[in-house]
PDB file of C-alpha atoms in Angstrom:
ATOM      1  CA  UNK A  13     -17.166 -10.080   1.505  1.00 96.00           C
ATOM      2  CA  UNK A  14     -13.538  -9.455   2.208  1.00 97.00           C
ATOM      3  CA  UNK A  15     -12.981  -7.849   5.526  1.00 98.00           C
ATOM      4  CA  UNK A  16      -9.489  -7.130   7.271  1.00 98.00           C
ATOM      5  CA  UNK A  17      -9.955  -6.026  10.495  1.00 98.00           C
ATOM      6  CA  UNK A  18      -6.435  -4.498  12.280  1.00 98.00           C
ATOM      7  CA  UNK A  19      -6.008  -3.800  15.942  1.00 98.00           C
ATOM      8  CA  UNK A  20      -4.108  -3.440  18.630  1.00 98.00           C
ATOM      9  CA  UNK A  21      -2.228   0.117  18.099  1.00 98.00           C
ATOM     10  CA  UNK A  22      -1.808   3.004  20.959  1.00 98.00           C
ATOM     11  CA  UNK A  23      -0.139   5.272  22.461  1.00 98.00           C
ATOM     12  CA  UNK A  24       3.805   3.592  23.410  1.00 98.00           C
ATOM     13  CA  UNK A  25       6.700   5.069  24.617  1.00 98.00           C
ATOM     14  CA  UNK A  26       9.855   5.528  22.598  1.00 98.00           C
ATOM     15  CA  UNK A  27      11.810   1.899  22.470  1.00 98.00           C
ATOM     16  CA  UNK A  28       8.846   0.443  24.108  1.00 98.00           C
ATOM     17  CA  UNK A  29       7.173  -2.106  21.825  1.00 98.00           C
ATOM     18  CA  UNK A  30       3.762  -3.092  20.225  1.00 98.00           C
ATOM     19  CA  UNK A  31       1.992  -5.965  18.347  1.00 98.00           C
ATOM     20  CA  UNK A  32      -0.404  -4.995  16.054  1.00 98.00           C
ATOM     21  CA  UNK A  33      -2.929  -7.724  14.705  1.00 98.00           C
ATOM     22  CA  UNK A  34      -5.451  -8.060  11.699  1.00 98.00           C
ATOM     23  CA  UNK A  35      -8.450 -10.572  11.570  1.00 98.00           C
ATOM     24  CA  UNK A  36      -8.926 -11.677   8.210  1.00 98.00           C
ATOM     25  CA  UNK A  37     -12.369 -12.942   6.394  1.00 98.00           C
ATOM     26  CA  UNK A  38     -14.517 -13.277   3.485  1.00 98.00           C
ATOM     27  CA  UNK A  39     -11.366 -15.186   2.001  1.00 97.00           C
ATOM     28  CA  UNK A  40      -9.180 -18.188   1.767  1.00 97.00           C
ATOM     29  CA  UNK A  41      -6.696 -16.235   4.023  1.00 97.00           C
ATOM     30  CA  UNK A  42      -4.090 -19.540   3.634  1.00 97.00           C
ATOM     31  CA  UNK A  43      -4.121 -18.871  -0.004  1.00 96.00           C
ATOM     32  CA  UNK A  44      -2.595 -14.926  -0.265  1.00 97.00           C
ATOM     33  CA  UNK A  45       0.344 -12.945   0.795  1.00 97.00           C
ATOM     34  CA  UNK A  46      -0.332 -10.646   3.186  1.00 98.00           C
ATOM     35  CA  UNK A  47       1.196  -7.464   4.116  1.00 98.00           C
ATOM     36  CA  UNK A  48       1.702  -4.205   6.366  1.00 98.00           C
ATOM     37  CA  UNK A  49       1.517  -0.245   5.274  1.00 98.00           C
ATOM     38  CA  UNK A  50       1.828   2.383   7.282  1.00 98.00           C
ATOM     39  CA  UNK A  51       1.179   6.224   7.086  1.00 98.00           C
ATOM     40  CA  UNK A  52       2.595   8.672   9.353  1.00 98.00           C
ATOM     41  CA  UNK A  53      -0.140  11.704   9.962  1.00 97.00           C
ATOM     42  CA  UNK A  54      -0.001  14.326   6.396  1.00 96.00           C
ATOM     43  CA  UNK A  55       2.525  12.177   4.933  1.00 97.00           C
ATOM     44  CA  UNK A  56       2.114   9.330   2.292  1.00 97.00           C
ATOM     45  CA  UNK A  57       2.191   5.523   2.203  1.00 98.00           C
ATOM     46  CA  UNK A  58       5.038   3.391   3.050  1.00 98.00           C
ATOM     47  CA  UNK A  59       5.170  -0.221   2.471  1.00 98.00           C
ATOM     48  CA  UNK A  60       6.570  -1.944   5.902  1.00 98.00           C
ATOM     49  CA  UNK A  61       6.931  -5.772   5.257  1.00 98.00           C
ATOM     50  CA  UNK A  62       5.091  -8.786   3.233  1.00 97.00           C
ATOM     51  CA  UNK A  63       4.540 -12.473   4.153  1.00 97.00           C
ATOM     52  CA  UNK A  64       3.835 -15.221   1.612  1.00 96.00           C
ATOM     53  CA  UNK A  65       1.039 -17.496   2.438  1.00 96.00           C
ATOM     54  CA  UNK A  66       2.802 -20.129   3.475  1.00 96.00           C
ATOM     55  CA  UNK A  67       5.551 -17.661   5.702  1.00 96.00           C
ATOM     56  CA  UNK A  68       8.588 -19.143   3.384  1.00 96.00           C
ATOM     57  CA  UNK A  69       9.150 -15.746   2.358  1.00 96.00           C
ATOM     58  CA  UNK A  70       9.360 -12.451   4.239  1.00 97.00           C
ATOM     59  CA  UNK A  71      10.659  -9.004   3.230  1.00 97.00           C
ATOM     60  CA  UNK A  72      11.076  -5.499   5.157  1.00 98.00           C
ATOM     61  CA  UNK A  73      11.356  -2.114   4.487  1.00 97.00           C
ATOM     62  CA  UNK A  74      15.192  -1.181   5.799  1.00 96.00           C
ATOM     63  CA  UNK A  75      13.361   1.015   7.909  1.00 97.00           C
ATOM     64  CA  UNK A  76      11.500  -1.575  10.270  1.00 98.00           C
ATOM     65  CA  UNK A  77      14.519  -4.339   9.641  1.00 98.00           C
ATOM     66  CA  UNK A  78      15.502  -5.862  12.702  1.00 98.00           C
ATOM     67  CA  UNK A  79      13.278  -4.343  14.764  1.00 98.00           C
ATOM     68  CA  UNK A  80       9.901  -4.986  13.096  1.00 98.00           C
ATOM     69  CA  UNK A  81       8.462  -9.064  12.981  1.00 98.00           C
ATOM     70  CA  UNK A  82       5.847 -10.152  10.417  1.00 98.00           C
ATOM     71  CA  UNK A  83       3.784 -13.680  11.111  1.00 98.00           C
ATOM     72  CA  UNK A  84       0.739 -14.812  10.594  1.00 98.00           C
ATOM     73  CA  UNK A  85      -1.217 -17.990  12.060  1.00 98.00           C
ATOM     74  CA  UNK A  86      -3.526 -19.519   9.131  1.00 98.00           C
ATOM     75  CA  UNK A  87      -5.813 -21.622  11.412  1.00 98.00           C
ATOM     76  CA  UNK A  88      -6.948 -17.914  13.326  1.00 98.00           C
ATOM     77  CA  UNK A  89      -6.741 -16.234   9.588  1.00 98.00           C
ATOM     78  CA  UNK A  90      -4.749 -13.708  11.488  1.00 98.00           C
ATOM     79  CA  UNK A  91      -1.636 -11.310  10.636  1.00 98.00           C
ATOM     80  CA  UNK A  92       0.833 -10.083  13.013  1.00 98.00           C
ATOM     81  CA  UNK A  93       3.226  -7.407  13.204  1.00 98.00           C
ATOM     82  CA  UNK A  94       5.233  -7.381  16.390  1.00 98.00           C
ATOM     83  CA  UNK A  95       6.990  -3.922  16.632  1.00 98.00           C
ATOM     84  CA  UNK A  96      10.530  -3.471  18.973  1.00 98.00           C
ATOM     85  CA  UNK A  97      12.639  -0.938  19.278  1.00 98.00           C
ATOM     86  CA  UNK A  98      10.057   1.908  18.455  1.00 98.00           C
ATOM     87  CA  UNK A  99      11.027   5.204  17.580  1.00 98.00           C
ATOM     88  CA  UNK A 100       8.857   8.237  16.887  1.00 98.00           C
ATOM     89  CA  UNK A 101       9.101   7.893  13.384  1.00 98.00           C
ATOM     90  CA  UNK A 102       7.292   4.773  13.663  1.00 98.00           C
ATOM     91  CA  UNK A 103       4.217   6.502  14.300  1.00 98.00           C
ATOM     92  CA  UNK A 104       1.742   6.451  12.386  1.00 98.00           C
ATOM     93  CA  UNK A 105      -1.626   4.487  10.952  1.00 98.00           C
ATOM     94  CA  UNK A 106      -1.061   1.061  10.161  1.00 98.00           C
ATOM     95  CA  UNK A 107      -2.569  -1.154   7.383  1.00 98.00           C
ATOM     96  CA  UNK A 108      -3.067  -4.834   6.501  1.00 98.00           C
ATOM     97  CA  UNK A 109      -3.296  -6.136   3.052  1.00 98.00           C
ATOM     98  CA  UNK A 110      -4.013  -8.340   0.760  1.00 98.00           C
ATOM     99  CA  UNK A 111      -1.630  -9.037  -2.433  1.00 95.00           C
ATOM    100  CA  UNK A 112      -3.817  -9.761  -5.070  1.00 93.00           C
ATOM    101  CA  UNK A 113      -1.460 -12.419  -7.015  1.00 90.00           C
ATOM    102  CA  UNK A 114       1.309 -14.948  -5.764  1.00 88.00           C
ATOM    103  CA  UNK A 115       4.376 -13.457  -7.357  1.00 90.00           C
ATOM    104  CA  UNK A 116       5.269 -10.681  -5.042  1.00 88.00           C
ATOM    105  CA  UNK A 117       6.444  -8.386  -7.821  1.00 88.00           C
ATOM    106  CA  UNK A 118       3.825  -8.311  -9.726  1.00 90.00           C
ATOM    107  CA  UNK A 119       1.193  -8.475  -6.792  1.00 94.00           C
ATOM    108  CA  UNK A 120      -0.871  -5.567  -6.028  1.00 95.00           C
ATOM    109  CA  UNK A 121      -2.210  -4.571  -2.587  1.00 97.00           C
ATOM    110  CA  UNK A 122      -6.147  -5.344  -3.592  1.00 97.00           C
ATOM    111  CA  UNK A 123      -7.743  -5.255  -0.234  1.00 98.00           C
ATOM    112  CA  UNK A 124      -7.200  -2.779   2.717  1.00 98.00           C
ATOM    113  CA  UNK A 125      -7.856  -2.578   6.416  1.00 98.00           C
ATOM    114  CA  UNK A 126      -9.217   0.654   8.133  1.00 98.00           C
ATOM    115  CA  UNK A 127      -5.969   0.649   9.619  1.00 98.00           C
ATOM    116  CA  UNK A 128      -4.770   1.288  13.134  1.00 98.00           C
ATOM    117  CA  UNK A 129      -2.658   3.910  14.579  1.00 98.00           C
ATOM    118  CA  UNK A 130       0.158   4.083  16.496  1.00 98.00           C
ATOM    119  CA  UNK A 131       1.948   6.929  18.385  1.00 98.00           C
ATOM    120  CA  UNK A 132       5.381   6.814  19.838  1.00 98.00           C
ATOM    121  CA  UNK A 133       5.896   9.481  21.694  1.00 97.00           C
ATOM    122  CA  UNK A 134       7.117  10.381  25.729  1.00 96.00           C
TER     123      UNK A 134
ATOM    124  CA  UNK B  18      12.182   6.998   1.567  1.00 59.00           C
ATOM    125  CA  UNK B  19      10.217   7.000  -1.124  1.00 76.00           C
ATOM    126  CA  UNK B  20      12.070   6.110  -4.751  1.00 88.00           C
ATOM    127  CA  UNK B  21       9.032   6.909  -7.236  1.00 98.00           C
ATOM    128  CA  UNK B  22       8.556  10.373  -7.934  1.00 98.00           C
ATOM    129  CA  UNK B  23       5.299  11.990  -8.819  1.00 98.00           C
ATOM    130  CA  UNK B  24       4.282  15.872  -8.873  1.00 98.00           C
ATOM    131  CA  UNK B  25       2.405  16.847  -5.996  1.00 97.00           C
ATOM    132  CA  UNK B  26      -0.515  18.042  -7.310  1.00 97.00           C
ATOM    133  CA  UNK B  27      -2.694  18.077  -9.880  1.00 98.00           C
ATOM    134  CA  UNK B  28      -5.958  19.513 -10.766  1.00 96.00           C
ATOM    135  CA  UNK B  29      -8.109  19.823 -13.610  1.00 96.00           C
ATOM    136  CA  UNK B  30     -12.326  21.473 -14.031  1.00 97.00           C
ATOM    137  CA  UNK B  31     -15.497  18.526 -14.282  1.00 97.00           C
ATOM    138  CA  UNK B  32     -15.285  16.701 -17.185  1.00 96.00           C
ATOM    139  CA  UNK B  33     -11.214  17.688 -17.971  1.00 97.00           C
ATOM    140  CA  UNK B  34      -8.504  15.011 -18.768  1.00 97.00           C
ATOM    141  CA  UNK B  35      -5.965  14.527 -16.004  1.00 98.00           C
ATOM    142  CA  UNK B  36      -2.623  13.163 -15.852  1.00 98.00           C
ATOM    143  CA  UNK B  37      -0.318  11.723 -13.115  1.00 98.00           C
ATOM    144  CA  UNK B  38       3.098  11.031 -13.864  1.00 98.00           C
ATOM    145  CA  UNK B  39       5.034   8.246 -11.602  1.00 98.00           C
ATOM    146  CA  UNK B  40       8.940   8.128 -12.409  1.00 98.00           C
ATOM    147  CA  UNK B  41      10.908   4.942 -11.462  1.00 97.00           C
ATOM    148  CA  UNK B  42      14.564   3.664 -12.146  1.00 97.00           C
ATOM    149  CA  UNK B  43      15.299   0.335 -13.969  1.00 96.00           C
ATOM    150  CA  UNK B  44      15.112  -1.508 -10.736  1.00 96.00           C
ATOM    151  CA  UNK B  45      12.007  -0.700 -10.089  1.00 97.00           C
ATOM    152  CA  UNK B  46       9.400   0.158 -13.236  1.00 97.00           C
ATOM    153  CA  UNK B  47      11.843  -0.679 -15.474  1.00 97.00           C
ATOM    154  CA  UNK B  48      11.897  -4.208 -14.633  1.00 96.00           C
ATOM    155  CA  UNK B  49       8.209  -4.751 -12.748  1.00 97.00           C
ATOM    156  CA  UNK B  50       4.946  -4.257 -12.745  1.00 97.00           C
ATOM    157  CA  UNK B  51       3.054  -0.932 -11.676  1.00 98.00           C
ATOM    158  CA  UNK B  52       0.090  -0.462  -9.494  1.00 98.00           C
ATOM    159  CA  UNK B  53      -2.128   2.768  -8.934  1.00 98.00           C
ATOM    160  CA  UNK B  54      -4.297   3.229  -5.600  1.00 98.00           C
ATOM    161  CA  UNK B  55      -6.920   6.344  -4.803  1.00 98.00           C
ATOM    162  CA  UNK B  56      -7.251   7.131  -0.982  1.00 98.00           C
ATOM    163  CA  UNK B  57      -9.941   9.384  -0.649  1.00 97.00           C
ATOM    164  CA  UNK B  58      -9.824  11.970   2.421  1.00 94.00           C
ATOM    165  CA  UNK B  59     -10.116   9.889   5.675  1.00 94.00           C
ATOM    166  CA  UNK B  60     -10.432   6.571   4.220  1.00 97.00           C
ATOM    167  CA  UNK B  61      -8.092   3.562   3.652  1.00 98.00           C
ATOM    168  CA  UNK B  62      -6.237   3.844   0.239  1.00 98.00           C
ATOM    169  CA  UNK B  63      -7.813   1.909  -2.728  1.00 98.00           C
ATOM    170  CA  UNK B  64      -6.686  -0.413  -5.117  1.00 98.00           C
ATOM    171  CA  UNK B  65      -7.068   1.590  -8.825  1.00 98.00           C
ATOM    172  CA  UNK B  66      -5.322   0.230 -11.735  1.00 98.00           C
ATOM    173  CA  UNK B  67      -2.916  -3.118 -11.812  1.00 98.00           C
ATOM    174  CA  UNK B  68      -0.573  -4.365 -13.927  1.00 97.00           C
ATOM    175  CA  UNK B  69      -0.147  -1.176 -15.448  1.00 97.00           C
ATOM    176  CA  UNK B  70      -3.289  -0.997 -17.085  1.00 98.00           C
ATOM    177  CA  UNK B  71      -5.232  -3.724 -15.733  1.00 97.00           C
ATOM    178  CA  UNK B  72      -8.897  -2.009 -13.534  1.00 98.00           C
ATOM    179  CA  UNK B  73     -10.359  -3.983 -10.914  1.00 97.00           C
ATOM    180  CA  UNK B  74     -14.162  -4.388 -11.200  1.00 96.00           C
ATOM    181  CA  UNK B  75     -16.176  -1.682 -10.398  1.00 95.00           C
ATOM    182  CA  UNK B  76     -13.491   0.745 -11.159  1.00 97.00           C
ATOM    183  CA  UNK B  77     -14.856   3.475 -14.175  1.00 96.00           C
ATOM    184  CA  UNK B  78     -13.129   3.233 -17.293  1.00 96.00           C
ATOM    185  CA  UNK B  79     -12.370   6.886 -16.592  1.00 96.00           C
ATOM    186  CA  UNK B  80      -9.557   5.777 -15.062  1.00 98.00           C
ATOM    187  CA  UNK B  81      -6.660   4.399 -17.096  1.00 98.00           C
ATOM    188  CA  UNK B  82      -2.845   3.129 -16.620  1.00 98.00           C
ATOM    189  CA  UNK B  83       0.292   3.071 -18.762  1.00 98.00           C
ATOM    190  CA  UNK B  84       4.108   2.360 -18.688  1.00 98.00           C
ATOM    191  CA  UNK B  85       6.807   3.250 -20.394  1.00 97.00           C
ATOM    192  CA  UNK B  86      10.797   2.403 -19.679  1.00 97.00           C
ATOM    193  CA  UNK B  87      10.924   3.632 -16.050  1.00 97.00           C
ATOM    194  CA  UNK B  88       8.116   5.932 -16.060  1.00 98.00           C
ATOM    195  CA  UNK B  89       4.394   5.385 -15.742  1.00 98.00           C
ATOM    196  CA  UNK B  90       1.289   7.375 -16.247  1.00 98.00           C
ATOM    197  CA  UNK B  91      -2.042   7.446 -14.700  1.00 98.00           C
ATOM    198  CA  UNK B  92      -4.835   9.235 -16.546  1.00 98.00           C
ATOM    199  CA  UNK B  93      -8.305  10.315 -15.054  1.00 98.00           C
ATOM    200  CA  UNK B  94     -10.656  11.120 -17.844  1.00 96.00           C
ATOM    201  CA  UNK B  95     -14.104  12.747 -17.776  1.00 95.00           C
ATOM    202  CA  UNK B  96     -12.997  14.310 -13.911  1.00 97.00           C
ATOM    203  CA  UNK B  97     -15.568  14.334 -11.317  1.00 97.00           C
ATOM    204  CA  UNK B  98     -15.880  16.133  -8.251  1.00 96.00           C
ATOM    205  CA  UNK B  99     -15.573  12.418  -6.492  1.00 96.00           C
ATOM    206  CA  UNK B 100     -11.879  11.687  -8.274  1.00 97.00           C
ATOM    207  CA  UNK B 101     -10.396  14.738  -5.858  1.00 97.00           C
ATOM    208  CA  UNK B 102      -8.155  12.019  -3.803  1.00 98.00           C
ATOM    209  CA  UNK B 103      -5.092  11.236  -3.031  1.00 98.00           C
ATOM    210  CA  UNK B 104      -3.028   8.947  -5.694  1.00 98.00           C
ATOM    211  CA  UNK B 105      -0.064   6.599  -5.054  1.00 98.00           C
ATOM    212  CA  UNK B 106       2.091   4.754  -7.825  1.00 98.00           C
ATOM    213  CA  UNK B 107       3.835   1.321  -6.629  1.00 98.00           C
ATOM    214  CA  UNK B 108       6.094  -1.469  -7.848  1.00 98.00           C
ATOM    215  CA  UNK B 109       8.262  -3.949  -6.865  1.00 97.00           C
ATOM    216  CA  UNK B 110      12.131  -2.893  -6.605  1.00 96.00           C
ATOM    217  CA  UNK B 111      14.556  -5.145  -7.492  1.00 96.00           C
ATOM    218  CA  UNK B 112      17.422  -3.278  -5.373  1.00 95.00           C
ATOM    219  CA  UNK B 113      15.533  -3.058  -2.633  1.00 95.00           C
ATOM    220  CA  UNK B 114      14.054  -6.333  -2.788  1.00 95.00           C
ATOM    221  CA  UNK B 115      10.796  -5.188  -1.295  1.00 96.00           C
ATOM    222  CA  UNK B 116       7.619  -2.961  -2.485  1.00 97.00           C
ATOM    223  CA  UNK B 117       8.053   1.071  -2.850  1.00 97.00           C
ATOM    224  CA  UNK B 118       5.339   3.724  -3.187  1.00 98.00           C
ATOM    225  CA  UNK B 119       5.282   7.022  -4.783  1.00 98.00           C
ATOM    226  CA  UNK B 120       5.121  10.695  -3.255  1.00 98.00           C
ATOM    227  CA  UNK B 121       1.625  11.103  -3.596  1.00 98.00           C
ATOM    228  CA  UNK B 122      -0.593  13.251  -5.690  1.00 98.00           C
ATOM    229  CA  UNK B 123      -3.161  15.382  -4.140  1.00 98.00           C
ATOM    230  CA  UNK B 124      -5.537  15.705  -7.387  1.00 98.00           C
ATOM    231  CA  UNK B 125      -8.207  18.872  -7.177  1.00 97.00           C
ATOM    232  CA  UNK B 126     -11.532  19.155  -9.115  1.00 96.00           C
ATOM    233  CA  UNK B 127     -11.560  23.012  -9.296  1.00 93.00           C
TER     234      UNK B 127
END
């Protein structure tokens, strides 16, 4: 069974910073793209930043860009997202997720975490 | 920030025909792929429809996907009481050069 596990979100103060981490199983995590979405409380989903399986590719969301870092280690089957710079729009819940094909523009999101969430706020 | 536009709502009695409309640009449905997820209240969202019209197993045939030019439809027929749900539209943009989601639409089973 698939499982993505994230954690590590909390309450941060604004510019403070935050990595966020998601345990991976049930899978050949080496084999699949993985990616982050976040949801900031009543609103919808936003897609933050993707990571190919091998970590030759990498894409953000202008919003997160140059202050958000995606990695992953495949020997711990574990995503990253190391956060910087946080402002109080960042908050919100925070999702790993599994593409469900290798080209990233066709690939859908097939597999969710439970997501964590993060608040930036004084 | 979001670039795909879909109405807000939509709602329909048991056993009615409902339909979500998702509206892109050429950079984004015009030129990729569109996916469909369900988030139910309180729960991570859910992966729906694929490809435009492709359902993942042990997703009900109630639930259907299409595309045309830069817009793209989702269809729920046969409602149920367990469809009312959030429902996002995605796809690849090409200007953007990463993934973009749609408003949202809050669907009601009256």
């Amino acid at each position: 069974e698939v499982q993505l596990v994230e954690s590590g979100g909390g309450l941060v103060k604004p510019g403070g910073s935050l990595r966020l981490s998601c345990a991976a199983s049930g899978f050949t995590f080496s084999s699949y793209s993985m990616n982050w979405v976040r949801q900031a409380p009543g609103k919808g989903l936003e897609w933050v930043s993707s990571i190919s399986s091998s970590s030759s590719y990498i894409y953000y969301a202008d919003s997160v860009k140059g202050r958000f870092t995606i990695s992953r280690d495949n020997a711990k089957n574990s995503l990253y997202l190391q956060m910087n710079s946080l402002r109080a729009e960042d908050t919100a819940v925070y999702y790993c997720a599994r593409d469900n094909d290798i080209v990233v523009v066709v690939a859908a999101f097939d597999y969710w975490g439970q997501g964590t969430l993060v608040t930036v706020s004084s | 920030q979001s670039v795909l536009t879909q109405p807000p709502s939509a709602s329909g009695t048991p056993g009615q025909r409902v339909t979500i409309s998702c509206s892109g640009s050429s950079s984004n449905i015009g030129s990729n792929t569109v996916n469909w997820y369900q988030q139910l209240p309180g729960t991570a969202p859910k992966l729906l429809i694929y490809s435009n019209n492709q359902r993942p197993s042990g997703v009900p045939d109630r639930f259907s996907g299409s595309k045309s030019g830069t817009s793209a439809s989702l269809a729920i027929s046969g409602l149920q009481s367990e469809d009312e749900a959030d429902y996002y539209c995605a796809a690849w943009d090409d200007s953007l050069n990463g993934r973009v989601f749609g408003t949202g639409t809050k669907v009601t089973v009256l």
